[in-house]
PDB file of C-alpha atoms and ligand atoms in Angstrom:
ATOM      1  CA  UNK O   1       0.000   0.000   0.000  1.00 96.00           C
ATOM      2  CA  UNK O   2       1.626   3.200  -1.211  1.00 98.00           C
ATOM      3  CA  UNK O   3       0.459   6.626  -0.040  1.00 98.00           C
ATOM      4  CA  UNK O   4       1.566   9.929  -1.556  1.00 98.00           C
ATOM      5  CA  UNK O   5       1.196  12.988   0.642  1.00 99.00           C
ATOM      6  CA  UNK O   6       1.458  16.329  -1.141  1.00 99.00           C
ATOM      7  CA  UNK O   7       1.520  19.647   0.656  1.00 99.00           C
ATOM      8  CA  UNK O   8       0.373  22.342  -1.778  1.00 99.00           C
ATOM      9  CA  UNK O   9       0.629  24.980   0.916  1.00 98.00           C
ATOM     10  CA  UNK O  10       3.935  26.868   1.164  1.00 98.00           C
ATOM     11  CA  UNK O  11       4.312  26.709   4.943  1.00 98.00           C
ATOM     12  CA  UNK O  12       6.071  23.491   5.830  1.00 98.00           C
ATOM     13  CA  UNK O  13       4.932  23.572   9.441  1.00 98.00           C
ATOM     14  CA  UNK O  14       1.606  25.314   8.867  1.00 98.00           C
ATOM     15  CA  UNK O  15      -1.944  24.178   9.467  1.00 98.00           C
ATOM     16  CA  UNK O  16      -2.203  22.269   6.213  1.00 99.00           C
ATOM     17  CA  UNK O  17       1.097  20.475   6.839  1.00 98.00           C
ATOM     18  CA  UNK O  18      -0.072  19.491  10.332  1.00 98.00           C
ATOM     19  CA  UNK O  19      -3.315  18.036   8.946  1.00 98.00           C
ATOM     20  CA  UNK O  20      -1.394  16.144   6.276  1.00 99.00           C
ATOM     21  CA  UNK O  21       1.124  14.804   8.804  1.00 98.00           C
ATOM     22  CA  UNK O  22      -1.729  13.548  10.991  1.00 98.00           C
ATOM     23  CA  UNK O  23      -3.350  11.893   7.952  1.00 98.00           C
ATOM     24  CA  UNK O  24       0.033  10.387   7.023  1.00 98.00           C
ATOM     25  CA  UNK O  25       0.326   8.933  10.549  1.00 98.00           C
ATOM     26  CA  UNK O  26      -3.109   7.360  10.117  1.00 98.00           C
ATOM     27  CA  UNK O  27      -2.031   5.834   6.815  1.00 98.00           C
ATOM     28  CA  UNK O  28       1.213   4.534   8.334  1.00 98.00           C
ATOM     29  CA  UNK O  29      -0.705   2.952  11.212  1.00 97.00           C
ATOM     30  CA  UNK O  30      -2.900   1.230   8.620  1.00 97.00           C
ATOM     31  CA  UNK O  31       0.291  -0.346   7.263  1.00 96.00           C
ATOM     32  CA  UNK O  32       0.977   1.983   4.339  1.00 98.00           C
ATOM     33  CA  UNK O  33       4.306   3.107   3.004  1.00 98.00           C
ATOM     34  CA  UNK O  34       4.119   6.916   2.989  1.00 98.00           C
ATOM     35  CA  UNK O  35       5.999   9.466   0.907  1.00 98.00           C
ATOM     36  CA  UNK O  36       5.570  13.101   2.017  1.00 98.00           C
ATOM     37  CA  UNK O  37       6.409  15.939  -0.378  1.00 98.00           C
ATOM     38  CA  UNK O  38       6.274  19.711   0.032  1.00 98.00           C
ATOM     39  CA  UNK O  39       5.327  20.880  -3.465  1.00 98.00           C
ATOM     40  CA  UNK O  40       6.838  24.316  -2.826  1.00 98.00           C
ATOM     41  CA  UNK O  41      10.283  22.675  -2.541  1.00 98.00           C
ATOM     42  CA  UNK O  42      10.025  21.504  -6.143  1.00 98.00           C
ATOM     43  CA  UNK O  43      10.627  23.403  -9.351  1.00 98.00           C
ATOM     44  CA  UNK O  44       7.738  23.073 -11.785  1.00 98.00           C
ATOM     45  CA  UNK O  45       5.042  24.933 -13.638  1.00 98.00           C
ATOM     46  CA  UNK O  46       1.538  24.153 -14.805  1.00 98.00           C
ATOM     47  CA  UNK O  47       0.930  22.412 -18.122  1.00 98.00           C
ATOM     48  CA  UNK O  48       3.164  23.766 -20.922  1.00 98.00           C
ATOM     49  CA  UNK O  49       0.864  22.505 -23.667  1.00 98.00           C
ATOM     50  CA  UNK O  50       3.708  20.494 -25.249  1.00 98.00           C
ATOM     51  CA  UNK O  51       1.070  17.935 -26.376  1.00 98.00           C
ATOM     52  CA  UNK O  52       3.524  15.040 -26.024  1.00 98.00           C
ATOM     53  CA  UNK O  53       1.006  13.191 -23.825  1.00 98.00           C
ATOM     54  CA  UNK O  54      -1.420  13.186 -26.798  1.00 98.00           C
ATOM     55  CA  UNK O  55       1.088  11.846 -29.359  1.00 98.00           C
ATOM     56  CA  UNK O  56       0.070   8.640 -31.159  1.00 98.00           C
ATOM     57  CA  UNK O  57       1.586   5.499 -29.674  1.00 96.00           C
ATOM     58  CA  UNK O  58       2.927   7.038 -26.478  1.00 97.00           C
ATOM     59  CA  UNK O  59       2.294   5.744 -22.975  1.00 96.00           C
ATOM     60  CA  UNK O  60      -0.794   7.416 -21.467  1.00 97.00           C
ATOM     61  CA  UNK O  61      -1.104   9.006 -18.023  1.00 98.00           C
ATOM     62  CA  UNK O  62       2.450  10.236 -18.184  1.00 98.00           C
ATOM     63  CA  UNK O  63       3.540  13.861 -18.308  1.00 98.00           C
ATOM     64  CA  UNK O  64       6.420  14.179 -20.768  1.00 98.00           C
ATOM     65  CA  UNK O  65       7.552  17.650 -19.654  1.00 98.00           C
ATOM     66  CA  UNK O  66      10.830  17.195 -17.790  1.00 97.00           C
ATOM     67  CA  UNK O  67      10.822  18.929 -14.418  1.00 98.00           C
ATOM     68  CA  UNK O  68      10.409  18.015 -10.755  1.00 98.00           C
ATOM     69  CA  UNK O  69       6.676  17.331 -11.087  1.00 98.00           C
ATOM     70  CA  UNK O  70       6.696  14.636 -13.798  1.00 98.00           C
ATOM     71  CA  UNK O  71       7.986  11.850 -11.503  1.00 98.00           C
ATOM     72  CA  UNK O  72       5.450  12.893  -8.854  1.00 98.00           C
ATOM     73  CA  UNK O  73       2.631  12.552 -11.398  1.00 98.00           C
ATOM     74  CA  UNK O  74       3.837   9.027 -12.210  1.00 98.00           C
ATOM     75  CA  UNK O  75       3.877   8.232  -8.492  1.00 98.00           C
ATOM     76  CA  UNK O  76       0.316   9.514  -8.019  1.00 98.00           C
ATOM     77  CA  UNK O  77      -0.978   7.262 -10.794  1.00 98.00           C
ATOM     78  CA  UNK O  78       0.806   4.289  -9.187  1.00 98.00           C
ATOM     79  CA  UNK O  79      -0.257   5.066  -5.605  1.00 98.00           C
ATOM     80  CA  UNK O  80      -3.133   3.550  -3.648  1.00 98.00           C
ATOM     81  CA  UNK O  81      -3.966   6.747  -1.785  1.00 98.00           C
ATOM     82  CA  UNK O  82      -3.275  10.441  -2.373  1.00 98.00           C
ATOM     83  CA  UNK O  83      -3.450  12.799   0.585  1.00 98.00           C
ATOM     84  CA  UNK O  84      -3.277  16.364  -0.669  1.00 99.00           C
ATOM     85  CA  UNK O  85      -3.646  19.614   1.213  1.00 99.00           C
ATOM     86  CA  UNK O  86      -3.937  23.268   0.368  1.00 99.00           C
ATOM     87  CA  UNK O  87      -4.541  26.483   2.237  1.00 98.00           C
ATOM     88  CA  UNK O  88      -7.337  28.631   0.820  1.00 98.00           C
ATOM     89  CA  UNK O  89      -5.778  31.595  -0.955  1.00 98.00           C
ATOM     90  CA  UNK O  90      -8.215  34.283  -2.108  1.00 98.00           C
ATOM     91  CA  UNK O  91     -11.114  31.871  -2.094  1.00 98.00           C
ATOM     92  CA  UNK O  92      -9.299  29.164  -4.064  1.00 98.00           C
ATOM     93  CA  UNK O  93      -6.623  26.503  -3.654  1.00 98.00           C
ATOM     94  CA  UNK O  94      -3.021  27.747  -3.998  1.00 98.00           C
ATOM     95  CA  UNK O  95      -1.403  28.238  -7.400  1.00 98.00           C
ATOM     96  CA  UNK O  96       0.810  25.178  -6.781  1.00 98.00           C
ATOM     97  CA  UNK O  97      -2.310  23.065  -6.353  1.00 98.00           C
ATOM     98  CA  UNK O  98      -3.671  24.252  -9.700  1.00 98.00           C
ATOM     99  CA  UNK O  99      -0.338  23.675 -11.454  1.00 98.00           C
ATOM    100  CA  UNK O 100      -0.315  20.091 -10.241  1.00 98.00           C
ATOM    101  CA  UNK O 101      -3.962  19.441 -11.152  1.00 98.00           C
ATOM    102  CA  UNK O 102      -3.507  20.877 -14.645  1.00 98.00           C
ATOM    103  CA  UNK O 103      -0.656  18.474 -15.358  1.00 98.00           C
ATOM    104  CA  UNK O 104      -2.252  15.441 -13.671  1.00 98.00           C
ATOM    105  CA  UNK O 105      -5.607  15.916 -15.331  1.00 97.00           C
ATOM    106  CA  UNK O 106      -4.423  16.803 -18.827  1.00 98.00           C
ATOM    107  CA  UNK O 107      -2.154  13.803 -19.278  1.00 98.00           C
ATOM    108  CA  UNK O 108      -4.983  11.405 -18.402  1.00 98.00           C
ATOM    109  CA  UNK O 109      -7.582  13.116 -20.584  1.00 98.00           C
ATOM    110  CA  UNK O 110      -8.330  11.645 -24.002  1.00 98.00           C
ATOM    111  CA  UNK O 111      -8.629  14.222 -26.757  1.00 97.00           C
ATOM    112  CA  UNK O 112     -10.323  11.561 -28.916  1.00 97.00           C
ATOM    113  CA  UNK O 113     -13.501  11.440 -26.849  1.00 98.00           C
ATOM    114  CA  UNK O 114     -12.758  13.298 -23.561  1.00 97.00           C
ATOM    115  CA  UNK O 115     -12.746  10.015 -21.642  1.00 98.00           C
ATOM    116  CA  UNK O 116     -10.306   9.271 -18.853  1.00 98.00           C
ATOM    117  CA  UNK O 117      -7.250   7.192 -19.806  1.00 98.00           C
ATOM    118  CA  UNK O 118      -6.643   6.366 -16.152  1.00 98.00           C
ATOM    119  CA  UNK O 119      -8.282   3.064 -15.223  1.00 97.00           C
ATOM    120  CA  UNK O 120      -6.772   2.594 -11.764  1.00 98.00           C
ATOM    121  CA  UNK O 121      -8.105   3.443  -8.327  1.00 97.00           C
ATOM    122  CA  UNK O 122      -6.443   5.986  -6.062  1.00 98.00           C
ATOM    123  CA  UNK O 123      -8.405   7.073  -3.003  1.00 98.00           C
ATOM    124  CA  UNK O 124      -8.007  10.756  -2.233  1.00 98.00           C
ATOM    125  CA  UNK O 125      -8.145  12.896   0.893  1.00 98.00           C
ATOM    126  CA  UNK O 126      -8.290  16.623   0.110  1.00 98.00           C
ATOM    127  CA  UNK O 127      -7.538  18.797   3.136  1.00 99.00           C
ATOM    128  CA  UNK O 128      -8.207  22.533   2.984  1.00 98.00           C
ATOM    129  CA  UNK O 129      -7.330  24.952   5.750  1.00 98.00           C
ATOM    130  CA  UNK O 130      -8.606  28.505   5.977  1.00 98.00           C
ATOM    131  CA  UNK O 131      -9.209  31.599   8.058  1.00 98.00           C
ATOM    132  CA  UNK O 132     -12.883  31.417   7.266  1.00 98.00           C
ATOM    133  CA  UNK O 133     -15.361  30.121   9.804  1.00 97.00           C
ATOM    134  CA  UNK O 134     -17.559  27.112   9.043  1.00 98.00           C
ATOM    135  CA  UNK O 135     -20.495  29.449   8.313  1.00 98.00           C
ATOM    136  CA  UNK O 136     -18.446  31.544   5.877  1.00 98.00           C
ATOM    137  CA  UNK O 137     -17.079  28.409   4.187  1.00 98.00           C
ATOM    138  CA  UNK O 138     -20.527  26.937   3.748  1.00 98.00           C
ATOM    139  CA  UNK O 139     -21.911  30.148   2.301  1.00 98.00           C
ATOM    140  CA  UNK O 140     -19.054  31.106  -0.021  1.00 98.00           C
ATOM    141  CA  UNK O 141     -16.540  28.304  -0.540  1.00 98.00           C
ATOM    142  CA  UNK O 142     -18.207  24.919  -0.061  1.00 98.00           C
ATOM    143  CA  UNK O 143     -19.758  24.541  -3.526  1.00 98.00           C
ATOM    144  CA  UNK O 144     -16.473  25.499  -5.214  1.00 98.00           C
ATOM    145  CA  UNK O 145     -14.345  23.164  -3.101  1.00 98.00           C
ATOM    146  CA  UNK O 146     -16.761  20.301  -3.667  1.00 98.00           C
ATOM    147  CA  UNK O 147     -16.116  20.866  -7.379  1.00 98.00           C
ATOM    148  CA  UNK O 148     -12.342  20.682  -6.764  1.00 98.00           C
ATOM    149  CA  UNK O 149     -12.888  17.450  -4.840  1.00 98.00           C
ATOM    150  CA  UNK O 150     -15.057  16.084  -7.652  1.00 98.00           C
ATOM    151  CA  UNK O 151     -12.278  16.782 -10.128  1.00 98.00           C
ATOM    152  CA  UNK O 152     -10.148  14.277  -8.181  1.00 98.00           C
ATOM    153  CA  UNK O 153     -12.643  11.517  -8.958  1.00 98.00           C
ATOM    154  CA  UNK O 154     -10.616  11.197 -12.175  1.00 98.00           C
ATOM    155  CA  UNK O 155      -8.327   9.013 -10.035  1.00 98.00           C
ATOM    156  CA  UNK O 156     -11.095   6.411  -9.847  1.00 98.00           C
ATOM    157  CA  UNK O 157     -11.281   6.095  -6.062  1.00 97.00           C
ATOM    158  CA  UNK O 158     -13.185   7.483  -3.120  1.00 97.00           C
ATOM    159  CA  UNK O 159     -12.641  11.205  -2.484  1.00 98.00           C
ATOM    160  CA  UNK O 160     -12.977  12.763   0.959  1.00 98.00           C
ATOM    161  CA  UNK O 161     -12.935  16.559   1.285  1.00 98.00           C
ATOM    162  CA  UNK O 162     -11.945  17.825   4.748  1.00 98.00           C
ATOM    163  CA  UNK O 163     -12.322  21.555   5.448  1.00 98.00           C
ATOM    164  CA  UNK O 164     -10.479  22.914   8.500  1.00 98.00           C
ATOM    165  CA  UNK O 165     -11.885  26.292   9.566  1.00 98.00           C
ATOM    166  CA  UNK O 166     -10.731  29.366  11.425  1.00 98.00           C
ATOM    167  CA  UNK O 167      -7.079  28.376  11.669  1.00 98.00           C
ATOM    168  CA  UNK O 168      -4.321  30.229  13.476  1.00 97.00           C
ATOM    169  CA  UNK O 169      -2.377  32.170  10.840  1.00 97.00           C
ATOM    170  CA  UNK O 170       0.337  33.636  13.094  1.00 97.00           C
ATOM    171  CA  UNK O 171       1.301  32.829  16.662  1.00 95.00           C
ATOM    172  CA  UNK O 172       1.245  36.449  17.893  1.00 96.00           C
ATOM    173  CA  UNK O 173      -1.435  38.623  16.263  1.00 96.00           C
ATOM    174  CA  UNK O 174      -0.302  41.704  18.231  1.00 95.00           C
ATOM    175  CA  UNK O 175       2.772  41.967  15.977  1.00 97.00           C
ATOM    176  CA  UNK O 176       0.729  42.317  12.773  1.00 97.00           C
ATOM    177  CA  UNK O 177      -1.864  44.594  11.199  1.00 98.00           C
ATOM    178  CA  UNK O 178      -4.580  41.964  11.331  1.00 97.00           C
ATOM    179  CA  UNK O 179      -7.319  43.794  13.165  1.00 96.00           C
ATOM    180  CA  UNK O 180     -10.098  41.860  11.488  1.00 95.00           C
ATOM    181  CA  UNK O 181      -9.095  38.850  13.600  1.00 96.00           C
ATOM    182  CA  UNK O 182      -9.599  38.643  17.323  1.00 95.00           C
ATOM    183  CA  UNK O 183      -6.560  36.825  18.740  1.00 96.00           C
ATOM    184  CA  UNK O 184      -8.311  35.460  21.826  1.00 96.00           C
ATOM    185  CA  UNK O 185     -11.100  33.979  19.678  1.00 95.00           C
ATOM    186  CA  UNK O 186      -8.624  32.511  17.192  1.00 96.00           C
ATOM    187  CA  UNK O 187      -6.600  30.914  19.995  1.00 96.00           C
ATOM    188  CA  UNK O 188      -9.705  29.476  21.607  1.00 96.00           C
ATOM    189  CA  UNK O 189     -10.782  27.836  18.338  1.00 96.00           C
ATOM    190  CA  UNK O 190      -7.228  26.599  17.825  1.00 97.00           C
ATOM    191  CA  UNK O 191      -7.134  24.975  21.250  1.00 97.00           C
ATOM    192  CA  UNK O 192     -10.642  23.577  21.068  1.00 97.00           C
ATOM    193  CA  UNK O 193     -11.097  22.560  17.422  1.00 98.00           C
ATOM    194  CA  UNK O 194      -7.686  22.015  15.873  1.00 98.00           C
ATOM    195  CA  UNK O 195      -6.863  18.882  17.935  1.00 98.00           C
ATOM    196  CA  UNK O 196     -10.172  17.415  16.703  1.00 98.00           C
ATOM    197  CA  UNK O 197      -9.234  18.324  13.129  1.00 98.00           C
ATOM    198  CA  UNK O 198      -5.954  16.462  13.566  1.00 98.00           C
ATOM    199  CA  UNK O 199      -7.773  13.426  14.936  1.00 98.00           C
ATOM    200  CA  UNK O 200     -10.202  13.529  12.012  1.00 98.00           C
ATOM    201  CA  UNK O 201      -7.314  13.842   9.555  1.00 98.00           C
ATOM    202  CA  UNK O 202      -5.629  10.826  11.182  1.00 98.00           C
ATOM    203  CA  UNK O 203      -8.839   8.812  10.805  1.00 98.00           C
ATOM    204  CA  UNK O 204      -9.264   9.834   7.168  1.00 98.00           C
ATOM    205  CA  UNK O 205      -5.674   8.767   6.388  1.00 98.00           C
ATOM    206  CA  UNK O 206      -6.343   5.422   8.035  1.00 97.00           C
ATOM    207  CA  UNK O 207      -9.773   4.900   6.459  1.00 97.00           C
ATOM    208  CA  UNK O 208      -8.682   5.717   2.924  1.00 97.00           C
ATOM    209  CA  UNK O 209      -6.065   2.976   3.202  1.00 96.00           C
ATOM    210  CA  UNK O 210      -8.562   0.526   4.635  1.00 90.00           C
ATOM    211  CA  UNK O 211     -11.082   1.239   1.824  1.00 77.00           C
ATOM    212  CA  UNK O 212      -8.381   0.194  -0.620  1.00 68.00           C
ATOM    213  CA  UNK O 213      -8.546  -3.351   0.724  1.00 58.00           C
ATOM    214  CA  UNK O 214     -12.318  -3.582   0.080  1.00 53.00           C
TER     215      UNK O 214
HETATM  216  C1  FMN B 301      -2.125  34.844   0.191  1.00 67.06           C
HETATM  217  C2  FMN B 301      -3.132  34.391   1.201  1.00 67.06           C
HETATM  218  C3  FMN B 301      -4.473  34.414   0.878  1.00 67.06           C
HETATM  219  C4  FMN B 301      -5.425  33.934   1.772  1.00 67.06           C
HETATM  220  N1  FMN B 301      -6.747  33.952   1.403  1.00 67.06           N
HETATM  221  C5  FMN B 301      -7.678  33.412   2.224  1.00 67.06           C
HETATM  222  C6  FMN B 301      -9.049  33.379   1.835  1.00 67.06           C
HETATM  223  O1  FMN B 301      -9.436  33.837   0.771  1.00 67.06           O
HETATM  224  N2  FMN B 301      -9.929  32.810   2.688  1.00 67.06           N
HETATM  225  C7  FMN B 301      -9.547  32.272   3.883  1.00 67.06           C
HETATM  226  O2  FMN B 301     -10.392  31.741   4.599  1.00 67.06           O
HETATM  227  N3  FMN B 301      -8.255  32.283   4.279  1.00 67.06           N
HETATM  228  C8  FMN B 301      -7.321  32.843   3.476  1.00 67.06           C
HETATM  229  N4  FMN B 301      -5.995  32.855   3.861  1.00 67.06           N
HETATM  230  C9  FMN B 301      -5.621  32.248   5.147  1.00 67.06           C
HETATM  231  C10 FMN B 301      -5.115  30.831   4.999  1.00 67.06           C
HETATM  232  O3  FMN B 301      -5.931  30.053   4.155  1.00 67.06           O
HETATM  233  C11 FMN B 301      -5.075  30.147   6.369  1.00 67.06           C
HETATM  234  O4  FMN B 301      -4.297  30.887   7.256  1.00 67.06           O
HETATM  235  C12 FMN B 301      -4.531  28.729   6.235  1.00 67.06           C
HETATM  236  O5  FMN B 301      -4.857  27.941   7.339  1.00 67.06           O
HETATM  237  C13 FMN B 301      -3.033  28.756   6.036  1.00 67.06           C
HETATM  238  O6  FMN B 301      -2.565  27.466   5.907  1.00 67.06           O
HETATM  239  P1  FMN B 301      -1.024  27.100   6.230  1.00 67.06           P
HETATM  240  O7  FMN B 301      -0.858  27.319   7.711  1.00 67.06           O
HETATM  241  O8  FMN B 301      -0.903  25.696   5.811  1.00 67.06           O
HETATM  242  O9  FMN B 301      -0.197  28.050   5.425  1.00 67.06           O
HETATM  243  C14 FMN B 301      -5.021  33.400   3.017  1.00 67.06           C
HETATM  244  C15 FMN B 301      -3.663  33.406   3.356  1.00 67.06           C
HETATM  245  C16 FMN B 301      -2.723  33.909   2.459  1.00 67.06           C
HETATM  246  C17 FMN B 301      -1.263  33.908   2.849  1.00 67.06           C
END
């Protein structure tokens, strides 16, 4: 059982990374072999439109552009579970997330009939962390992020979307011009809810591996 964990958030010890590390622990405890990658450490871009993945006779579901992402795309297609996380930036996933999805999706898309070349099954956990409260998320982000989660159904497996709300963005708000956030409230949520988020992430990591056996 092979699990790929991809952090599409730039902060290596941030909220998203913590959720992903908890999910990775769950996967490990379910017996999986886990590879954890910070996407911001790699050098890559979105799809360059080289069209090599659409050439006649070439291997499908392989990105032919040579940079740090191409081997990761191969590993995703050969994994049993993908655990991916992104912070919400301006109401969307980060740019790194989109660059990855563009490449992953395009090389498995048939331009003959728009079917999916990928016939395997990779279960996916998509973790999103944000400043927004649950209420704000449900009103303004939920529908969009469910679409992003749906996009990952191209990997043929079960997809679980886990939103983590009202995260702590800095450890000392008094040092920043961030008056729209009340530090005491943020810290309270962090102490009360974040440990539960980590437990839930752990369970999702474990469950997605267990579903693979079914
Ligand atoms: C450039 C930028 C844009 C952001 N935009 C949003 C946003 O639109 N909505 C939101 O809820 N949080 C937003 N945030 C806050 C982050 O999503 C939140 O702090 C998240 O938990 C950070 O994750 P990390 O600790 O993994 O970096 C933004 C943060 C940054 C740096």
